[in-house]
Short mmCIF file of C-alpha atoms in Angstrom, two decimals:
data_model
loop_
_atom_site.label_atom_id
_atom_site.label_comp_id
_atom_site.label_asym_id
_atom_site.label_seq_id
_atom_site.Cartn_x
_atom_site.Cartn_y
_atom_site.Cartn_z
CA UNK A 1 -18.79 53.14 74.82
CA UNK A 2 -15.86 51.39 74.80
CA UNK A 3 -13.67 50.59 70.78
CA UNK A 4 -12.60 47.57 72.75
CA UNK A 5 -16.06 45.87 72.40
CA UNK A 6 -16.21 46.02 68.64
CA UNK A 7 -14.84 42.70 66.87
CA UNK A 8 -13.30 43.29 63.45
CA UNK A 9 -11.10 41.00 61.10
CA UNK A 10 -7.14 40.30 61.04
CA UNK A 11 -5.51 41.17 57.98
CA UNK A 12 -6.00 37.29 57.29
CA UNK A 13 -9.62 37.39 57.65
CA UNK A 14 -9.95 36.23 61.13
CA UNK A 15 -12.44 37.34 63.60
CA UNK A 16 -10.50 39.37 66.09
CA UNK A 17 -11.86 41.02 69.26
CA UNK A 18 -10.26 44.45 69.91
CA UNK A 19 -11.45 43.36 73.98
CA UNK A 20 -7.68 42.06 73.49
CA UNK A 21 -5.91 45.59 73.98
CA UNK A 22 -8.61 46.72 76.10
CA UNK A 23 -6.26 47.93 79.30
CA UNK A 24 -3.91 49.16 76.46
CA UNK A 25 -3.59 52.75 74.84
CA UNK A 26 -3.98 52.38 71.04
CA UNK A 27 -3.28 54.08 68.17
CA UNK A 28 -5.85 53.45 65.44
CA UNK A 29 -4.35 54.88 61.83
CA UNK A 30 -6.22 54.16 58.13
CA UNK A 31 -3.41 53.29 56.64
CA UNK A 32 -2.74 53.10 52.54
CA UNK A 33 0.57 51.16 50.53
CA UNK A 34 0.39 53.61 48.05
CA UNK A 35 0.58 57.57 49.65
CA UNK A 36 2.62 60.45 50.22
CA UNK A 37 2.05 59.85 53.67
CA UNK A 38 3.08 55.87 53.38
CA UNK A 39 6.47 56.63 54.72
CA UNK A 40 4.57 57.07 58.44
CA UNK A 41 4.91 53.02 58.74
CA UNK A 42 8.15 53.16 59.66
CA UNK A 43 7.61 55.50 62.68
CA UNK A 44 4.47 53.74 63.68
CA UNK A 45 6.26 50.72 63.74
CA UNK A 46 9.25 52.55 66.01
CA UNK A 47 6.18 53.96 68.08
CA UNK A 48 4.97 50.10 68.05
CA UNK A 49 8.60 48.86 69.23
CA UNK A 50 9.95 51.50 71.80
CA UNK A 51 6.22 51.44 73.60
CA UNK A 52 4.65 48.06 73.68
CA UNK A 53 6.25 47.14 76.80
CA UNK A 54 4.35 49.72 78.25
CA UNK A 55 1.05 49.10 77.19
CA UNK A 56 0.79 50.20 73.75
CA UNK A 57 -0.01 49.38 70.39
CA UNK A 58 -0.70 50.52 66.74
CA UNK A 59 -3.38 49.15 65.21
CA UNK A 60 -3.37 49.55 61.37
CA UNK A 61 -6.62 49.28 59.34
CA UNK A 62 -6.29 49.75 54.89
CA UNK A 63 -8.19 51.89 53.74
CA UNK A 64 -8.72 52.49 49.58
CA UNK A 65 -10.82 55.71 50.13
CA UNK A 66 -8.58 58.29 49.45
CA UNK A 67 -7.01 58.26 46.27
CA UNK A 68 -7.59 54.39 45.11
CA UNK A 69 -4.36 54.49 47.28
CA UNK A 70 -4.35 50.59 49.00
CA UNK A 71 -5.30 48.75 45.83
CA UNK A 72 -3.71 45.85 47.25
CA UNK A 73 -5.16 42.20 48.59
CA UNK A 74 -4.47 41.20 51.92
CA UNK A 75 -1.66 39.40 50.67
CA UNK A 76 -0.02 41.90 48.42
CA UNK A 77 -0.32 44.85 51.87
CA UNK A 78 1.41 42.15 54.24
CA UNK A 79 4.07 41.59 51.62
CA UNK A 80 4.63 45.27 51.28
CA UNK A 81 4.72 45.98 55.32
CA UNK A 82 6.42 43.27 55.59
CA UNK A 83 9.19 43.80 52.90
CA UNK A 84 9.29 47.84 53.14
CA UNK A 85 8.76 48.69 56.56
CA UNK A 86 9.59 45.32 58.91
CA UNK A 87 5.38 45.67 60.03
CA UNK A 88 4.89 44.02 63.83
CA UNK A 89 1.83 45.42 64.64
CA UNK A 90 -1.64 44.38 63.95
CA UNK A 91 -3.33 44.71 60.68
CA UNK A 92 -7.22 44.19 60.09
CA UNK A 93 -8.56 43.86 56.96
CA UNK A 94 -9.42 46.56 54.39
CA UNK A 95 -12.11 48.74 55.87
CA UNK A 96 -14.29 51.89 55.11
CA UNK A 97 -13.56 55.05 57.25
CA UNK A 98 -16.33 57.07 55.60
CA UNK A 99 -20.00 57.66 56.72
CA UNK A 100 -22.32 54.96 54.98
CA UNK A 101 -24.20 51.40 54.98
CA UNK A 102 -19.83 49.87 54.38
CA UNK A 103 -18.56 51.95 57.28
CA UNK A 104 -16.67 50.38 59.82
CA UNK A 105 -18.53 49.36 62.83
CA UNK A 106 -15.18 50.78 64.61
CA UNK A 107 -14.80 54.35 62.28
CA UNK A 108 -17.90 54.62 63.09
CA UNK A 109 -17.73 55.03 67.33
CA UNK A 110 -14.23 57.03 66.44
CA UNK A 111 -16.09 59.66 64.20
CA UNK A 112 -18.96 59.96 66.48
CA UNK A 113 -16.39 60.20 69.81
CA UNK A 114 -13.98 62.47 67.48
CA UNK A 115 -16.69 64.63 65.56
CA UNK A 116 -14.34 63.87 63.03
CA UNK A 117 -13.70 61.10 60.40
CA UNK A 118 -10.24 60.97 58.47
CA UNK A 119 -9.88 63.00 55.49
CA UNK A 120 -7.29 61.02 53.87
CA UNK A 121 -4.86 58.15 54.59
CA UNK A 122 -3.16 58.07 57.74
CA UNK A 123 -5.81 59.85 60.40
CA UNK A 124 -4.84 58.90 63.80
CA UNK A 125 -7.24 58.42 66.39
CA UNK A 126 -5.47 57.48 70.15
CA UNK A 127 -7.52 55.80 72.46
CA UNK A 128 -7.36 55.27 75.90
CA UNK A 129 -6.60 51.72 78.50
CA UNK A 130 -10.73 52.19 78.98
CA UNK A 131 -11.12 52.28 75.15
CA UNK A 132 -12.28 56.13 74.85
CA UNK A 133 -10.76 58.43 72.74
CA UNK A 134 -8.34 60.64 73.82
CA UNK A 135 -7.46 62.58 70.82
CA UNK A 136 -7.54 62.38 66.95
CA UNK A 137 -4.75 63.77 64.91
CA UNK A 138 -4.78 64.36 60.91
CA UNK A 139 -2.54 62.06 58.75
CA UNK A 140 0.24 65.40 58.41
CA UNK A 141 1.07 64.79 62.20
CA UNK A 142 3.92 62.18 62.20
CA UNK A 143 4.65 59.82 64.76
CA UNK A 144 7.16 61.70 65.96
CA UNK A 145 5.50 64.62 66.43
CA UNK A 146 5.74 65.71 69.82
CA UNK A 147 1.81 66.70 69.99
CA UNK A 148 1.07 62.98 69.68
CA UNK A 149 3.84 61.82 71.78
CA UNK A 150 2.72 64.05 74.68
CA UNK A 151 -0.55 62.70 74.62
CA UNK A 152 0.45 58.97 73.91
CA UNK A 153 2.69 59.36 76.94
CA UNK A 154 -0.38 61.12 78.83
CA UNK A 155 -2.59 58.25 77.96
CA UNK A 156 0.03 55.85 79.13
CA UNK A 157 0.11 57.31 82.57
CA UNK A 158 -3.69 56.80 83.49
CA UNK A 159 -4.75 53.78 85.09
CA UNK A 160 -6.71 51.06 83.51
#
């Protein structure tokens, strides 16, 4: 199954059809205003600058799971991405990673492809121009990293 048939919501509460990067390698990250790990926006964002011409595109969806760490409304996280760390890419509204009747339609298909959910704020999960997975990475691997570059640049060289 392809991610890129799920719809979700913008961070402004629009419907938004991921089919929209389908043909694109993504980086899906549960992502928190308020965590040690909060600091990775700015190199997502960098990641989200230096590759988009090529195809690719972070995808940021709060999460308050771990740690009552993105207390925030929609308003108050756009503010802060905006404000903080100059935020381009796409934000969807506040969803929940973990297993459950409130889990994401979208965490869901990850954790199944993965065998693995996130275990705290900033779980990576890269994901292919055909909209499999390609690799999940825990929220300690950076976006510089070069184990997630590799395979971001990997993923970028395979045909739709």
């Amino acid at each position: 199954m392809s991610i890129y048939q799920e719809t979700v919501r913008s961070l402004n509460g629009e419907p938004k059809r991921l089919s929209e990067y389908a043909g694109k390698v993504t980086l899906i990250v549960n992502v928190a205003s308020e965590c040690g790990f909060t600091p990775q926006y700015a190199g997502l964002q960098k990641l989200h600058e230096s590759l988009s011409s090529r195809g690719f595109s972070v995808l940021g969806f709060p999460s308050n799971e771990f740690g009552g760490q993105e207390p925030g409304t929609p308003e108050q996280i756009r503010a802060f991405c905006d404000s903080r760390y100059h935020v381009t890419f796409p934000l969807f509204e506040k969803i929940h990673t973990k297993k459950g009747a409130e889990q994401s339609p979208v965490y869901k298909a990850l954790g199944d492809a993965a065998g693995k959910l996130p275990g705290w704020n900033f779980g990576k999960y890269l994901v292919g121009r055909d909209g499999a997975l390609r690799a999940f990475f825990e929220p300690d691997v950076t976006p510089s990293d070069p184990k997630l570059l590799s395979a971001i640049e990997s993923a970028l060289a395979e045909k739709a």
